[in-house]
């Protein structure tokens, strides 16, 4: 039985955190950036996050912003196999839309 890694509080709360705490980079606003960033990272057996990679980039500071949010956000429970923690890869996607960037 495998349980996939998830952030403390669950995915819905995590997605809310990502949206609420997202800081739209000025360069992205200036260039009217719209799209999604997808990153992948490893959740180690102790819940630490490592090996961040950008799979789908928008540039203009958006990629770095998603990595900042994940690193500064809630801790993660590792994946488990038969209740034993195992390393796993997780992907996080975040949408950027200059027309919805408040202030």
PDB file of N, CA and C in Angstrom:
ATOM      1  N   UNK A   1       0.851  -1.186   0.000  1.00  0.00           N
ATOM      2  CA  UNK A   1       0.000   0.000   0.000  1.00  0.00           C
ATOM      3  C   UNK A   1       0.890   1.240   0.000  1.00  0.00           C
ATOM      4  N   UNK A   2       0.686   2.079  -1.002  1.00  0.00           N
ATOM      5  CA  UNK A   2       1.490   3.301  -1.130  1.00  0.00           C
ATOM      6  C   UNK A   2       0.619   4.521  -0.856  1.00  0.00           C
ATOM      7  N   UNK A   3       1.148   5.417  -0.006  1.00  0.00           N
ATOM      8  CA  UNK A   3       0.498   6.707   0.226  1.00  0.00           C
ATOM      9  C   UNK A   3       1.444   7.778  -0.316  1.00  0.00           C
ATOM     10  N   UNK A   4       0.945   8.616  -1.207  1.00  0.00           N
ATOM     11  CA  UNK A   4       1.789   9.622  -1.840  1.00  0.00           C
ATOM     12  C   UNK A   4       2.085  10.787  -0.906  1.00  0.00           C
ATOM     13  N   UNK A   5       3.244  11.389  -1.122  1.00  0.00           N
ATOM     14  CA  UNK A   5       3.642  12.561  -0.338  1.00  0.00           C
ATOM     15  C   UNK A   5       2.584  13.644  -0.456  1.00  0.00           C
ATOM     16  N   UNK A   6       2.370  14.352   0.652  1.00  0.00           N
ATOM     17  CA  UNK A   6       1.465  15.494   0.599  1.00  0.00           C
ATOM     18  C   UNK A   6       1.873  16.512   1.648  1.00  0.00           C
ATOM     19  N   UNK A   7       1.526  17.772   1.377  1.00  0.00           N
ATOM     20  CA  UNK A   7       1.871  18.824   2.330  1.00  0.00           C
ATOM     21  C   UNK A   7       0.996  18.731   3.579  1.00  0.00           C
ATOM     22  N   UNK A   8       1.539  19.170   4.711  1.00  0.00           N
ATOM     23  CA  UNK A   8       0.751  19.248   5.941  1.00  0.00           C
ATOM     24  C   UNK A   8      -0.484  20.077   5.640  1.00  0.00           C
ATOM     25  N   UNK A   9      -1.628  19.623   6.071  1.00  0.00           N
ATOM     26  CA  UNK A   9      -2.873  20.347   5.836  1.00  0.00           C
ATOM     27  C   UNK A   9      -3.611  19.901   4.592  1.00  0.00           C
ATOM     28  N   UNK A  10      -2.950  19.108   3.752  1.00  0.00           N
ATOM     29  CA  UNK A  10      -3.601  18.604   2.542  1.00  0.00           C
ATOM     30  C   UNK A  10      -3.385  19.476   1.323  1.00  0.00           C
ATOM     31  N   UNK A  11      -3.706  18.930   0.175  1.00  0.00           N
ATOM     32  CA  UNK A  11      -3.459  19.591  -1.109  1.00  0.00           C
ATOM     33  C   UNK A  11      -4.333  20.820  -1.324  1.00  0.00           C
ATOM     34  N   UNK A  12      -5.581  20.768  -0.914  1.00  0.00           N
ATOM     35  CA  UNK A  12      -6.464  21.917  -1.141  1.00  0.00           C
ATOM     36  C   UNK A  12      -5.944  23.135  -0.381  1.00  0.00           C
ATOM     37  N   UNK A  13      -5.594  22.945   0.890  1.00  0.00           N
ATOM     38  CA  UNK A  13      -5.046  24.048   1.687  1.00  0.00           C
ATOM     39  C   UNK A  13      -3.719  24.523   1.083  1.00  0.00           C
ATOM     40  N   UNK A  14      -2.937  23.597   0.561  1.00  0.00           N
ATOM     41  CA  UNK A  14      -1.652  23.936  -0.047  1.00  0.00           C
ATOM     42  C   UNK A  14      -1.865  24.784  -1.304  1.00  0.00           C
ATOM     43  N   UNK A  15      -2.804  24.382  -2.137  1.00  0.00           N
ATOM     44  CA  UNK A  15      -3.104  25.156  -3.341  1.00  0.00           C
ATOM     45  C   UNK A  15      -3.581  26.561  -2.981  1.00  0.00           C
ATOM     46  N   UNK A  16      -4.385  26.678  -1.915  1.00  0.00           N
ATOM     47  CA  UNK A  16      -4.824  27.993  -1.445  1.00  0.00           C
ATOM     48  C   UNK A  16      -3.635  28.830  -0.990  1.00  0.00           C
ATOM     49  N   UNK A  17      -2.705  28.192  -0.256  1.00  0.00           N
ATOM     50  CA  UNK A  17      -1.491  28.887   0.187  1.00  0.00           C
ATOM     51  C   UNK A  17      -0.712  29.415  -1.020  1.00  0.00           C
ATOM     52  N   UNK A  18      -0.517  28.561  -2.033  1.00  0.00           N
ATOM     53  CA  UNK A  18       0.256  28.969  -3.210  1.00  0.00           C
ATOM     54  C   UNK A  18      -0.360  30.205  -3.868  1.00  0.00           C
ATOM     55  N   UNK A  19      -1.667  30.206  -4.033  1.00  0.00           N
ATOM     56  CA  UNK A  19      -2.342  31.343  -4.656  1.00  0.00           C
ATOM     57  C   UNK A  19      -2.274  32.596  -3.785  1.00  0.00           C
ATOM     58  N   UNK A  20      -2.506  32.426  -2.488  1.00  0.00           N
ATOM     59  CA  UNK A  20      -2.573  33.561  -1.568  1.00  0.00           C
ATOM     60  C   UNK A  20      -1.210  34.232  -1.380  1.00  0.00           C
ATOM     61  N   UNK A  21      -0.151  33.424  -1.323  1.00  0.00           N
ATOM     62  CA  UNK A  21       1.177  33.961  -1.029  1.00  0.00           C
ATOM     63  C   UNK A  21       2.032  34.235  -2.268  1.00  0.00           C
ATOM     64  N   UNK A  22       1.475  33.974  -3.445  1.00  0.00           N
ATOM     65  CA  UNK A  22       2.217  34.208  -4.692  1.00  0.00           C
ATOM     66  C   UNK A  22       2.489  35.694  -4.854  1.00  0.00           C
ATOM     67  N   UNK A  23       3.754  36.012  -5.139  1.00  0.00           N
ATOM     68  CA  UNK A  23       4.153  37.391  -5.438  1.00  0.00           C
ATOM     69  C   UNK A  23       4.463  37.450  -6.929  1.00  0.00           C
ATOM     70  N   UNK A  24       3.711  38.237  -7.659  1.00  0.00           N
ATOM     71  CA  UNK A  24       3.910  38.309  -9.101  1.00  0.00           C
ATOM     72  C   UNK A  24       5.172  39.120  -9.375  1.00  0.00           C
ATOM     73  N   UNK A  25       6.198  38.523  -9.990  1.00  0.00           N
ATOM     74  CA  UNK A  25       7.443  39.262 -10.254  1.00  0.00           C
ATOM     75  C   UNK A  25       7.197  40.467 -11.169  1.00  0.00           C
ATOM     76  N   UNK A  26       7.869  41.574 -10.874  1.00  0.00           N
ATOM     77  CA  UNK A  26       7.690  42.800 -11.661  1.00  0.00           C
ATOM     78  C   UNK A  26       8.017  42.576 -13.134  1.00  0.00           C
ATOM     79  N   UNK A  27       9.071  41.821 -13.407  1.00  0.00           N
ATOM     80  CA  UNK A  27       9.445  41.559 -14.810  1.00  0.00           C
ATOM     81  C   UNK A  27       8.327  40.818 -15.537  1.00  0.00           C
ATOM     82  N   UNK A  28       7.635  39.937 -14.825  1.00  0.00           N
ATOM     83  CA  UNK A  28       6.515  39.201 -15.432  1.00  0.00           C
ATOM     84  C   UNK A  28       5.346  40.142 -15.703  1.00  0.00           C
ATOM     85  N   UNK A  29       5.091  41.070 -14.787  1.00  0.00           N
ATOM     86  CA  UNK A  29       4.036  42.069 -15.010  1.00  0.00           C
ATOM     87  C   UNK A  29       4.383  42.958 -16.204  1.00  0.00           C
ATOM     88  N   UNK A  30       5.626  43.423 -16.227  1.00  0.00           N
ATOM     89  CA  UNK A  30       6.069  44.307 -17.304  1.00  0.00           C
ATOM     90  C   UNK A  30       5.940  43.640 -18.673  1.00  0.00           C
ATOM     91  N   UNK A  31       6.132  42.331 -18.710  1.00  0.00           N
ATOM     92  CA  UNK A  31       6.095  41.584 -19.971  1.00  0.00           C
ATOM     93  C   UNK A  31       4.767  40.870 -20.207  1.00  0.00           C
ATOM     94  N   UNK A  32       3.777  41.180 -19.361  1.00  0.00           N
ATOM     95  CA  UNK A  32       2.423  40.615 -19.500  1.00  0.00           C
ATOM     96  C   UNK A  32       2.431  39.084 -19.611  1.00  0.00           C
ATOM     97  N   UNK A  33       3.179  38.456 -18.710  1.00  0.00           N
ATOM     98  CA  UNK A  33       3.327  37.004 -18.722  1.00  0.00           C
ATOM     99  C   UNK A  33       2.037  36.320 -18.287  1.00  0.00           C
ATOM    100  N   UNK A  34       1.707  35.250 -18.998  1.00  0.00           N
ATOM    101  CA  UNK A  34       0.533  34.449 -18.681  1.00  0.00           C
ATOM    102  C   UNK A  34       0.879  32.999 -18.986  1.00  0.00           C
ATOM    103  N   UNK A  35       0.589  32.106 -18.032  1.00  0.00           N
ATOM    104  CA  UNK A  35       0.861  30.682 -18.243  1.00  0.00           C
ATOM    105  C   UNK A  35       1.127  29.975 -16.935  1.00  0.00           C
ATOM    106  N   UNK A  36       1.642  28.760 -17.056  1.00  0.00           N
ATOM    107  CA  UNK A  36       1.907  27.939 -15.870  1.00  0.00           C
ATOM    108  C   UNK A  36       3.378  27.585 -15.752  1.00  0.00           C
ATOM    109  N   UNK A  37       3.831  27.519 -14.512  1.00  0.00           N
ATOM    110  CA  UNK A  37       5.155  26.988 -14.203  1.00  0.00           C
ATOM    111  C   UNK A  37       4.935  25.620 -13.571  1.00  0.00           C
ATOM    112  N   UNK A  38       5.712  24.642 -13.993  1.00  0.00           N
ATOM    113  CA  UNK A  38       5.678  23.320 -13.364  1.00  0.00           C
ATOM    114  C   UNK A  38       7.070  23.014 -12.846  1.00  0.00           C
ATOM    115  N   UNK A  39       7.135  22.682 -11.566  1.00  0.00           N
ATOM    116  CA  UNK A  39       8.415  22.268 -10.995  1.00  0.00           C
ATOM    117  C   UNK A  39       8.271  20.856 -10.440  1.00  0.00           C
ATOM    118  N   UNK A  40       9.418  20.212 -10.269  1.00  0.00           N
ATOM    119  CA  UNK A  40       9.468  18.881  -9.677  1.00  0.00           C
ATOM    120  C   UNK A  40      10.539  18.911  -8.598  1.00  0.00           C
ATOM    121  N   UNK A  41      10.296  18.190  -7.529  1.00  0.00           N
ATOM    122  CA  UNK A  41      11.279  18.110  -6.454  1.00  0.00           C
ATOM    123  C   UNK A  41      11.122  16.786  -5.736  1.00  0.00           C
ATOM    124  N   UNK A  42      12.154  16.445  -4.990  1.00  0.00           N
ATOM    125  CA  UNK A  42      12.150  15.199  -4.244  1.00  0.00           C
ATOM    126  C   UNK A  42      11.682  15.457  -2.819  1.00  0.00           C
ATOM    127  N   UNK A  43      10.781  14.617  -2.326  1.00  0.00           N
ATOM    128  CA  UNK A  43      10.415  14.627  -0.913  1.00  0.00           C
ATOM    129  C   UNK A  43      11.163  13.433  -0.307  1.00  0.00           C
ATOM    130  N   UNK A  44      12.122  13.740   0.546  1.00  0.00           N
ATOM    131  CA  UNK A  44      12.950  12.695   1.160  1.00  0.00           C
ATOM    132  C   UNK A  44      12.181  11.992   2.271  1.00  0.00           C
ATOM    133  N   UNK A  45      12.742  10.919   2.772  1.00  0.00           N
ATOM    134  CA  UNK A  45      12.052  10.100   3.774  1.00  0.00           C
ATOM    135  C   UNK A  45      11.753  10.862   5.062  1.00  0.00           C
ATOM    136  N   UNK A  46      12.537  11.920   5.344  1.00  0.00           N
ATOM    137  CA  UNK A  46      12.286  12.724   6.551  1.00  0.00           C
ATOM    138  C   UNK A  46      11.391  13.933   6.259  1.00  0.00           C
ATOM    139  N   UNK A  47      10.892  14.027   5.014  1.00  0.00           N
ATOM    140  CA  UNK A  47      10.023  15.135   4.651  1.00  0.00           C
ATOM    141  C   UNK A  47      10.753  16.347   4.096  1.00  0.00           C
ATOM    142  N   UNK A  48      12.098  16.308   4.111  1.00  0.00           N
ATOM    143  CA  UNK A  48      12.850  17.423   3.529  1.00  0.00           C
ATOM    144  C   UNK A  48      12.668  17.441   2.017  1.00  0.00           C
ATOM    145  N   UNK A  49      12.778  18.635   1.435  1.00  0.00           N
ATOM    146  CA  UNK A  49      12.628  18.811  -0.011  1.00  0.00           C
ATOM    147  C   UNK A  49      13.989  19.061  -0.632  1.00  0.00           C
ATOM    148  N   UNK A  50      14.237  18.446  -1.799  1.00  0.00           N
ATOM    149  CA  UNK A  50      15.544  18.565  -2.437  1.00  0.00           C
ATOM    150  C   UNK A  50      15.395  18.447  -3.953  1.00  0.00           C
ATOM    151  N   UNK A  51      16.471  18.729  -4.656  1.00  0.00           N
ATOM    152  CA  UNK A  51      16.594  18.507  -6.101  1.00  0.00           C
ATOM    153  C   UNK A  51      15.482  19.180  -6.908  1.00  0.00           C
ATOM    154  N   UNK A  52      15.321  20.476  -6.713  1.00  0.00           N
ATOM    155  CA  UNK A  52      14.298  21.228  -7.449  1.00  0.00           C
ATOM    156  C   UNK A  52      14.683  21.348  -8.924  1.00  0.00           C
ATOM    157  N   UNK A  53      13.711  21.088  -9.804  1.00  0.00           N
ATOM    158  CA  UNK A  53      13.906  21.229 -11.250  1.00  0.00           C
ATOM    159  C   UNK A  53      12.689  21.917 -11.842  1.00  0.00           C
ATOM    160  N   UNK A  54      12.936  22.813 -12.784  1.00  0.00           N
ATOM    161  CA  UNK A  54      11.836  23.459 -13.505  1.00  0.00           C
ATOM    162  C   UNK A  54      11.545  22.616 -14.736  1.00  0.00           C
ATOM    163  N   UNK A  55      10.322  22.113 -14.840  1.00  0.00           N
ATOM    164  CA  UNK A  55       9.923  21.295 -15.987  1.00  0.00           C
ATOM    165  C   UNK A  55       9.271  22.147 -17.074  1.00  0.00           C
ATOM    166  N   UNK A  56       8.498  23.159 -16.651  1.00  0.00           N
ATOM    167  CA  UNK A  56       7.871  24.079 -17.607  1.00  0.00           C
ATOM    168  C   UNK A  56       8.110  25.487 -17.085  1.00  0.00           C
ATOM    169  N   UNK A  57       8.838  26.253 -17.859  1.00  0.00           N
ATOM    170  CA  UNK A  57       9.293  27.568 -17.428  1.00  0.00           C
ATOM    171  C   UNK A  57       8.486  28.685 -18.078  1.00  0.00           C
ATOM    172  N   UNK A  58       8.286  29.759 -17.311  1.00  0.00           N
ATOM    173  CA  UNK A  58       7.750  30.998 -17.878  1.00  0.00           C
ATOM    174  C   UNK A  58       8.811  32.086 -17.913  1.00  0.00           C
ATOM    175  N   UNK A  59       9.841  31.929 -17.092  1.00  0.00           N
ATOM    176  CA  UNK A  59      10.864  32.963 -17.016  1.00  0.00           C
ATOM    177  C   UNK A  59      10.360  34.189 -16.272  1.00  0.00           C
ATOM    178  N   UNK A  60      11.071  35.295 -16.409  1.00  0.00           N
ATOM    179  CA  UNK A  60      10.711  36.582 -15.806  1.00  0.00           C
ATOM    180  C   UNK A  60      10.511  36.500 -14.296  1.00  0.00           C
ATOM    181  N   UNK A  61      11.193  35.555 -13.637  1.00  0.00           N
ATOM    182  CA  UNK A  61      11.102  35.426 -12.185  1.00  0.00           C
ATOM    183  C   UNK A  61      10.011  34.495 -11.691  1.00  0.00           C
ATOM    184  N   UNK A  62       9.146  34.023 -12.593  1.00  0.00           N
ATOM    185  CA  UNK A  62       8.034  33.153 -12.175  1.00  0.00           C
ATOM    186  C   UNK A  62       8.530  31.800 -11.675  1.00  0.00           C
ATOM    187  N   UNK A  63       9.513  31.227 -12.353  1.00  0.00           N
ATOM    188  CA  UNK A  63      10.045  29.917 -11.948  1.00  0.00           C
ATOM    189  C   UNK A  63      10.590  29.989 -10.522  1.00  0.00           C
ATOM    190  N   UNK A  64      11.379  31.024 -10.272  1.00  0.00           N
ATOM    191  CA  UNK A  64      11.972  31.209  -8.944  1.00  0.00           C
ATOM    192  C   UNK A  64      10.908  31.446  -7.884  1.00  0.00           C
ATOM    193  N   UNK A  65       9.830  32.104  -8.256  1.00  0.00           N
ATOM    194  CA  UNK A  65       8.753  32.371  -7.307  1.00  0.00           C
ATOM    195  C   UNK A  65       8.075  31.078  -6.868  1.00  0.00           C
ATOM    196  N   UNK A  66       7.847  30.153  -7.782  1.00  0.00           N
ATOM    197  CA  UNK A  66       7.229  28.877  -7.405  1.00  0.00           C
ATOM    198  C   UNK A  66       8.160  28.102  -6.469  1.00  0.00           C
ATOM    199  N   UNK A  67       9.442  28.084  -6.779  1.00  0.00           N
ATOM    200  CA  UNK A  67      10.405  27.385  -5.909  1.00  0.00           C
ATOM    201  C   UNK A  67      10.437  28.044  -4.533  1.00  0.00           C
ATOM    202  N   UNK A  68      10.406  29.375  -4.479  1.00  0.00           N
ATOM    203  CA  UNK A  68      10.388  30.077  -3.182  1.00  0.00           C
ATOM    204  C   UNK A  68       9.169  29.665  -2.372  1.00  0.00           C
ATOM    205  N   UNK A  69       8.010  29.647  -3.011  1.00  0.00           N
ATOM    206  CA  UNK A  69       6.779  29.280  -2.312  1.00  0.00           C
ATOM    207  C   UNK A  69       6.858  27.874  -1.734  1.00  0.00           C
ATOM    208  N   UNK A  70       7.358  26.937  -2.516  1.00  0.00           N
ATOM    209  CA  UNK A  70       7.442  25.551  -2.043  1.00  0.00           C
ATOM    210  C   UNK A  70       8.435  25.448  -0.883  1.00  0.00           C
ATOM    211  N   UNK A  71       9.590  26.082  -1.019  1.00  0.00           N
ATOM    212  CA  UNK A  71      10.610  26.011   0.036  1.00  0.00           C
ATOM    213  C   UNK A  71      10.147  26.668   1.335  1.00  0.00           C
ATOM    214  N   UNK A  72       9.392  27.767   1.227  1.00  0.00           N
ATOM    215  CA  UNK A  72       8.967  28.505   2.414  1.00  0.00           C
ATOM    216  C   UNK A  72       7.619  28.037   2.945  1.00  0.00           C
ATOM    217  N   UNK A  73       6.947  27.172   2.216  1.00  0.00           N
ATOM    218  CA  UNK A  73       5.598  26.761   2.565  1.00  0.00           C
ATOM    219  C   UNK A  73       5.542  25.649   3.590  1.00  0.00           C
ATOM    220  N   UNK A  74       4.364  25.066   3.731  1.00  0.00           N
ATOM    221  CA  UNK A  74       4.165  23.986   4.696  1.00  0.00           C
ATOM    222  C   UNK A  74       5.120  22.819   4.466  1.00  0.00           C
ATOM    223  N   UNK A  75       5.454  22.133   5.536  1.00  0.00           N
ATOM    224  CA  UNK A  75       6.284  20.927   5.457  1.00  0.00           C
ATOM    225  C   UNK A  75       5.510  19.835   4.725  1.00  0.00           C
ATOM    226  N   UNK A  76       6.214  18.813   4.320  1.00  0.00           N
ATOM    227  CA  UNK A  76       5.605  17.700   3.586  1.00  0.00           C
ATOM    228  C   UNK A  76       5.724  16.395   4.358  1.00  0.00           C
ATOM    229  N   UNK A  77       4.667  15.600   4.288  1.00  0.00           N
ATOM    230  CA  UNK A  77       4.737  14.211   4.736  1.00  0.00           C
ATOM    231  C   UNK A  77       5.344  13.423   3.582  1.00  0.00           C
ATOM    232  N   UNK A  78       6.311  12.544   3.838  1.00  0.00           N
ATOM    233  CA  UNK A  78       6.875  11.753   2.746  1.00  0.00           C
ATOM    234  C   UNK A  78       5.883  10.692   2.259  1.00  0.00           C
ATOM    235  N   UNK A  79       6.135  10.198   1.051  1.00  0.00           N
ATOM    236  CA  UNK A  79       5.374   9.040   0.583  1.00  0.00           C
ATOM    237  C   UNK A  79       5.718   7.859   1.482  1.00  0.00           C
ATOM    238  N   UNK A  80       4.783   6.931   1.592  1.00  0.00           N
ATOM    239  CA  UNK A  80       5.058   5.721   2.365  1.00  0.00           C
ATOM    240  C   UNK A  80       4.642   4.500   1.556  1.00  0.00           C
ATOM    241  N   UNK A  81       5.376   3.429   1.775  1.00  0.00           N
ATOM    242  CA  UNK A  81       5.041   2.140   1.186  1.00  0.00           C
ATOM    243  C   UNK A  81       4.970   1.164   2.341  1.00  0.00           C
ATOM    244  N   UNK A  82       3.787   0.602   2.563  1.00  0.00           N
ATOM    245  CA  UNK A  82       3.546  -0.264   3.730  1.00  0.00           C
ATOM    246  C   UNK A  82       3.978   0.440   5.011  1.00  0.00           C
ATOM    247  N   UNK A  83       3.571   1.697   5.146  1.00  0.00           N
ATOM    248  CA  UNK A  83       3.848   2.548   6.315  1.00  0.00           C
ATOM    249  C   UNK A  83       5.318   2.868   6.532  1.00  0.00           C
ATOM    250  N   UNK A  84       6.182   2.564   5.569  1.00  0.00           N
ATOM    251  CA  UNK A  84       7.606   2.911   5.671  1.00  0.00           C
ATOM    252  C   UNK A  84       7.875   4.087   4.732  1.00  0.00           C
ATOM    253  N   UNK A  85       8.479   5.192   5.253  1.00  0.00           N
ATOM    254  CA  UNK A  85       8.749   6.357   4.404  1.00  0.00           C
ATOM    255  C   UNK A  85       9.683   6.007   3.236  1.00  0.00           C
ATOM    256  N   UNK A  86       9.341   6.520   2.064  1.00  0.00           N
ATOM    257  CA  UNK A  86      10.185   6.345   0.879  1.00  0.00           C
ATOM    258  C   UNK A  86      10.340   7.699   0.188  1.00  0.00           C
ATOM    259  N   UNK A  87      11.446   7.861  -0.553  1.00  0.00           N
ATOM    260  CA  UNK A  87      11.637   9.077  -1.340  1.00  0.00           C
ATOM    261  C   UNK A  87      10.703   9.054  -2.533  1.00  0.00           C
ATOM    262  N   UNK A  88      10.263  10.223  -2.942  1.00  0.00           N
ATOM    263  CA  UNK A  88       9.416  10.298  -4.129  1.00  0.00           C
ATOM    264  C   UNK A  88       9.564  11.661  -4.778  1.00  0.00           C
ATOM    265  N   UNK A  89       9.171  11.730  -6.043  1.00  0.00           N
ATOM    266  CA  UNK A  89       9.173  12.990  -6.774  1.00  0.00           C
ATOM    267  C   UNK A  89       7.762  13.563  -6.781  1.00  0.00           C
ATOM    268  N   UNK A  90       7.675  14.871  -6.601  1.00  0.00           N
ATOM    269  CA  UNK A  90       6.395  15.564  -6.578  1.00  0.00           C
ATOM    270  C   UNK A  90       6.462  16.700  -7.591  1.00  0.00           C
ATOM    271  N   UNK A  91       5.351  16.948  -8.257  1.00  0.00           N
ATOM    272  CA  UNK A  91       5.248  18.090  -9.167  1.00  0.00           C
ATOM    273  C   UNK A  91       4.247  19.086  -8.617  1.00  0.00           C
ATOM    274  N   UNK A  92       4.592  20.349  -8.765  1.00  0.00           N
ATOM    275  CA  UNK A  92       3.699  21.436  -8.371  1.00  0.00           C
ATOM    276  C   UNK A  92       3.580  22.364  -9.572  1.00  0.00           C
ATOM    277  N   UNK A  93       2.339  22.723  -9.903  1.00  0.00           N
ATOM    278  CA  UNK A  93       2.065  23.657 -10.990  1.00  0.00           C
ATOM    279  C   UNK A  93       1.404  24.899 -10.419  1.00  0.00           C
ATOM    280  N   UNK A  94       1.784  26.040 -10.957  1.00  0.00           N
ATOM    281  CA  UNK A  94       1.179  27.291 -10.510  1.00  0.00           C
ATOM    282  C   UNK A  94       0.965  28.194 -11.714  1.00  0.00           C
ATOM    283  N   UNK A  95      -0.223  28.757 -11.775  1.00  0.00           N
ATOM    284  CA  UNK A  95      -0.621  29.613 -12.893  1.00  0.00           C
ATOM    285  C   UNK A  95      -0.279  31.062 -12.588  1.00  0.00           C
ATOM    286  N   UNK A  96       0.234  31.742 -13.597  1.00  0.00           N
ATOM    287  CA  UNK A  96       0.502  33.177 -13.520  1.00  0.00           C
ATOM    288  C   UNK A  96      -0.303  33.853 -14.614  1.00  0.00           C
ATOM    289  N   UNK A  97      -1.011  34.918 -14.258  1.00  0.00           N
ATOM    290  CA  UNK A  97      -1.795  35.665 -15.228  1.00  0.00           C
ATOM    291  C   UNK A  97      -1.698  37.138 -14.862  1.00  0.00           C
ATOM    292  N   UNK A  98      -0.954  37.902 -15.662  1.00  0.00           N
ATOM    293  CA  UNK A  98      -0.717  39.320 -15.370  1.00  0.00           C
ATOM    294  C   UNK A  98      -2.010  40.104 -15.193  1.00  0.00           C
ATOM    295  N   UNK A  99      -3.071  39.703 -15.890  1.00  0.00           N
ATOM    296  CA  UNK A  99      -4.313  40.467 -15.812  1.00  0.00           C
ATOM    297  C   UNK A  99      -5.046  40.249 -14.492  1.00  0.00           C
ATOM    298  N   UNK A 100      -4.642  39.219 -13.724  1.00  0.00           N
ATOM    299  CA  UNK A 100      -5.277  38.941 -12.429  1.00  0.00           C
ATOM    300  C   UNK A 100      -4.343  39.228 -11.259  1.00  0.00           C
ATOM    301  N   UNK A 101      -3.204  39.819 -11.550  1.00  0.00           N
ATOM    302  CA  UNK A 101      -2.226  40.123 -10.493  1.00  0.00           C
ATOM    303  C   UNK A 101      -2.639  41.410  -9.803  1.00  0.00           C
ATOM    304  N   UNK A 102      -3.142  41.273  -8.594  1.00  0.00           N
ATOM    305  CA  UNK A 102      -3.593  42.439  -7.850  1.00  0.00           C
ATOM    306  C   UNK A 102      -2.453  43.352  -7.485  1.00  0.00           C
ATOM    307  N   UNK A 103      -2.716  44.644  -7.451  1.00  0.00           N
ATOM    308  CA  UNK A 103      -1.799  45.664  -7.001  1.00  0.00           C
ATOM    309  C   UNK A 103      -0.519  45.641  -7.696  1.00  0.00           C
TER     310      UNK A 103
END
